[in-house]
Amino acid sequence: MSDRVKFLLDEARLPTHWYNIAADLPEPLPPVLHPGTKQPIGPDDLAPLFPMSLILQEVSTEREIEIPEPVRDVYRQWRPSPLYRARRLEQALGTPARIYYKYEGVSPSGSHKPNTAVPQAFYNKEAGVRKIATETGAGQWGSSLAFAGSVFGLEVQVFMVRVSYDQKPYRRAFMETFGARCVSSPSLETSFGRQVLAATPDSNGSLGIAISEAVEVAAGSDETKYALGSVLNHVLLHQTVCGREALAQFDLADDYPDVVIACTGGGSNFAGLAFPFIGENLRHGRGTRIVAVEPVACPTLTRGRYAYDFGDTGHMTPLVKMHTLGSTFMPPGFHAGGLRYHGMAPLVSHVRALGLIDAVAHPQLACFEAGILFARHEGIVPAPEANHAVREAIDEAIRCREEGVSRAILFNLSGHGYFDMQAYTDYFAGKLTDQSYDEQELATALAGLPAV
Ligand SMILES: *Cc1c(COP(=O)(O)O)cnc(C)c1O
């Protein structure tokens, strides 16, 4: 067998429930705090931004949460997603390792993000919401919510981080195809955006700024809600459909991963693949090693502080305990836009603090090199974000070769890179560099963390 091998589940075996890791944690997640009183917030505090069904998922400790049938029906358009064995890549590396990848690029927007966009749109529609405001970094989340909004008949407004808006005009056209309105952020449409533009007219924008703009729009209208594409517990919950499928596919393959790898921006594709395997570790004594991979230029889990911080730059969100670089930290404009967030999902930070996962950081050029090697053997061009997972998977396969052991490696190919070819063009033209963040700026941002 020399070609890549596919492990396909039929539609009938689409998971019926999401997996909620909160049920299995050895210690509960630290509470979310009100930014003014510093007291734990309750479900009602979040009601202006989210429908109650999602808020209840946010705080749920039930292990299994049923996927509504209308959501499963949309999932079936592309799910279960394929699990591939990367035989050709293994041969090229001369490794005894068994490399598998879960391919989330088969979705309508080309990444894992519709796994949560679809249920979020469904629950909002069910609650009578008319419009959703959101932010997008690389454009993946905005594209996914645009698709989900069109399925359920919701108006969608997307604040897109300016550096990506300028780099990726096709993303905007994609969102408009699904009827969404896409605005460059910082924008003149919100008071926070106007404030940022007045201070820094040439601001590159950041996810933190775009989140503030979308929250401002949602908080200002009764029939508008807000949606986040990563970080929150309910988002990570929805993504576990991916890891649950992978567990069933490993049964088909008659194998089981020794190492699970995924890139982390806000933590959702990582959690989606890894949490069901962490659940197996916790409940059944499995010993799978779980690795989060982030960019050296935005090293939240490896260099950030585990502390209470705001989720946005404008300080409109509640305080959550997470690994953070500080909410004012502005990462350099590197090409994995989806990984440019200053914080991390509280659940991912928590399992990191509990020692249940490892974290590593890789520089941009080494990630593109890995992604290109992968493309040449597997025929899929990965998203720049996913290249971080590819890099770590290849490094792990090389370690297997050096140690002379065969481990099963599973990584999340969180999306394809067909909207990101400008990044590859820049790489081939020698224009990409290994940018580092500004140590001084990081120190300043960390010094500004709220006192709790
Ligand atoms: C958004 C995105 C990411 C990063 O977000 P997470 O919430 O950390 O998963 C990674 N890969 C792709 C393809 C993305 O679109």
PDB file of C-alpha atoms and ligand atoms in Angstrom, residues 104 109-113 136-141 144 171 229-231 235-236 239 262-272 293 336-340 344-345 382-387 412-417 420, ligand 1:
ATOM      1  CA  GLU A 104     -11.599  19.214   8.337  1.00  0.00           C
ATOM      2  CA  SER A 109     -15.802  26.985   4.333  1.00  0.00           C
ATOM      3  CA  GLY A 110     -12.758  24.725   4.223  1.00  0.00           C
ATOM      4  CA  SER A 111     -12.072  24.414   7.956  1.00  0.00           C
ATOM      5  CA  HIS A 112     -13.414  22.965  11.213  1.00  0.00           C
ATOM      6  CA  LYS A 113     -15.300  26.180  12.077  1.00  0.00           C
ATOM      7  CA  THR A 136     -13.013  37.128  12.027  1.00  0.00           C
ATOM      8  CA  GLY A 137      -9.225  36.951  11.943  1.00  0.00           C
ATOM      9  CA  ALA A 138      -8.120  35.028   8.892  1.00  0.00           C
ATOM     10  CA  GLY A 139     -11.668  34.975   7.490  1.00  0.00           C
ATOM     11  CA  GLN A 140     -12.406  31.340   8.309  1.00  0.00           C
ATOM     12  CA  TRP A 141     -14.867  32.059  11.084  1.00  0.00           C
ATOM     13  CA  SER A 144     -18.345  29.695   8.382  1.00  0.00           C
ATOM     14  CA  ARG A 171     -12.647  35.680   1.860  1.00  0.00           C
ATOM     15  CA  GLY A 229     -15.704  31.134  16.719  1.00  0.00           C
ATOM     16  CA  SER A 230     -13.345  29.798  19.374  1.00  0.00           C
ATOM     17  CA  VAL A 231     -12.327  30.078  23.062  1.00  0.00           C
ATOM     18  CA  VAL A 235     -17.606  26.301  20.978  1.00  0.00           C
ATOM     19  CA  LEU A 236     -15.113  23.664  22.118  1.00  0.00           C
ATOM     20  CA  GLN A 239     -16.019  20.824  17.945  1.00  0.00           C
ATOM     21  CA  ALA A 262      -3.316  20.167  16.817  1.00  0.00           C
ATOM     22  CA  CYS A 263      -2.542  23.852  16.367  1.00  0.00           C
ATOM     23  CA  THR A 264      -3.952  26.367  18.844  1.00  0.00           C
ATOM     24  CA  GLY A 265      -5.194  29.877  18.142  1.00  0.00           C
ATOM     25  CA  GLY A 266      -8.137  30.112  20.532  1.00  0.00           C
ATOM     26  CA  GLY A 267      -8.038  26.353  21.083  1.00  0.00           C
ATOM     27  CA  SER A 268     -11.158  25.056  19.327  1.00  0.00           C
ATOM     28  CA  ASN A 269      -9.815  22.653  16.692  1.00  0.00           C
ATOM     29  CA  PHE A 270      -7.334  21.381  19.265  1.00  0.00           C
ATOM     30  CA  ALA A 271     -10.066  20.762  21.839  1.00  0.00           C
ATOM     31  CA  GLY A 272     -12.378  19.293  19.207  1.00  0.00           C
ATOM     32  CA  VAL A 293       1.207  23.729  18.748  1.00  0.00           C
ATOM     33  CA  ALA A 336      -1.398  32.326  10.227  1.00  0.00           C
ATOM     34  CA  GLY A 337      -4.087  34.917  11.002  1.00  0.00           C
ATOM     35  CA  GLY A 338      -6.188  32.401  12.919  1.00  0.00           C
ATOM     36  CA  LEU A 339      -3.414  32.003  15.488  1.00  0.00           C
ATOM     37  CA  ARG A 340      -3.001  35.717  16.321  1.00  0.00           C
ATOM     38  CA  MET A 344      -6.489  30.839  24.986  1.00  0.00           C
ATOM     39  CA  ALA A 345      -9.668  28.887  25.643  1.00  0.00           C
ATOM     40  CA  PRO A 382      -2.838  23.012   4.338  1.00  0.00           C
ATOM     41  CA  ALA A 383      -4.020  26.306   5.824  1.00  0.00           C
ATOM     42  CA  PRO A 384      -1.060  28.231   7.314  1.00  0.00           C
ATOM     43  CA  GLU A 385      -2.534  27.597  10.787  1.00  0.00           C
ATOM     44  CA  ALA A 386      -2.678  23.840  10.168  1.00  0.00           C
ATOM     45  CA  ASN A 387       0.971  23.899   9.043  1.00  0.00           C
ATOM     46  CA  ASN A 412      -5.759  17.738  12.948  1.00  0.00           C
ATOM     47  CA  LEU A 413      -5.560  19.129   9.432  1.00  0.00           C
ATOM     48  CA  SER A 414      -7.904  21.892  10.532  1.00  0.00           C
ATOM     49  CA  GLY A 415      -8.366  23.402   7.084  1.00  0.00           C
ATOM     50  CA  HIS A 416      -7.093  23.736   3.533  1.00  0.00           C
ATOM     51  CA  GLY A 417      -5.097  26.724   2.375  1.00  0.00           C
ATOM     52  CA  ASP A 420      -4.302  31.513   1.599  1.00  0.00           C
TER      53      ASP A 420
HETATM   54  C1  LIG B   1      -9.445  29.517  12.982  1.00  0.00           C
HETATM   55  C2  LIG B   1      -8.533  28.444  12.592  1.00  0.00           C
HETATM   56  C3  LIG B   1      -7.581  27.920  13.490  1.00  0.00           C
HETATM   57  C4  LIG B   1      -7.375  28.474  14.863  1.00  0.00           C
HETATM   58  O1  LIG B   1      -8.490  28.492  15.695  1.00  0.00           O
HETATM   59  P1  LIG B   1      -8.698  27.425  16.851  1.00  0.00           P
HETATM   60  O2  LIG B   1      -9.890  27.903  17.580  1.00  0.00           O
HETATM   61  O3  LIG B   1      -7.449  27.440  17.702  1.00  0.00           O
HETATM   62  O4  LIG B   1      -8.895  26.124  16.194  1.00  0.00           O
HETATM   63  C5  LIG B   1      -6.797  26.866  13.077  1.00  0.00           C
HETATM   64  N1  LIG B   1      -6.899  26.355  11.832  1.00  0.00           N
HETATM   65  C6  LIG B   1      -7.784  26.833  10.938  1.00  0.00           C
HETATM   66  C7  LIG B   1      -7.851  26.227   9.578  1.00  0.00           C
HETATM   67  C8  LIG B   1      -8.624  27.886  11.292  1.00  0.00           C
HETATM   68  O5  LIG B   1      -9.514  28.358  10.412  1.00  0.00           O
END
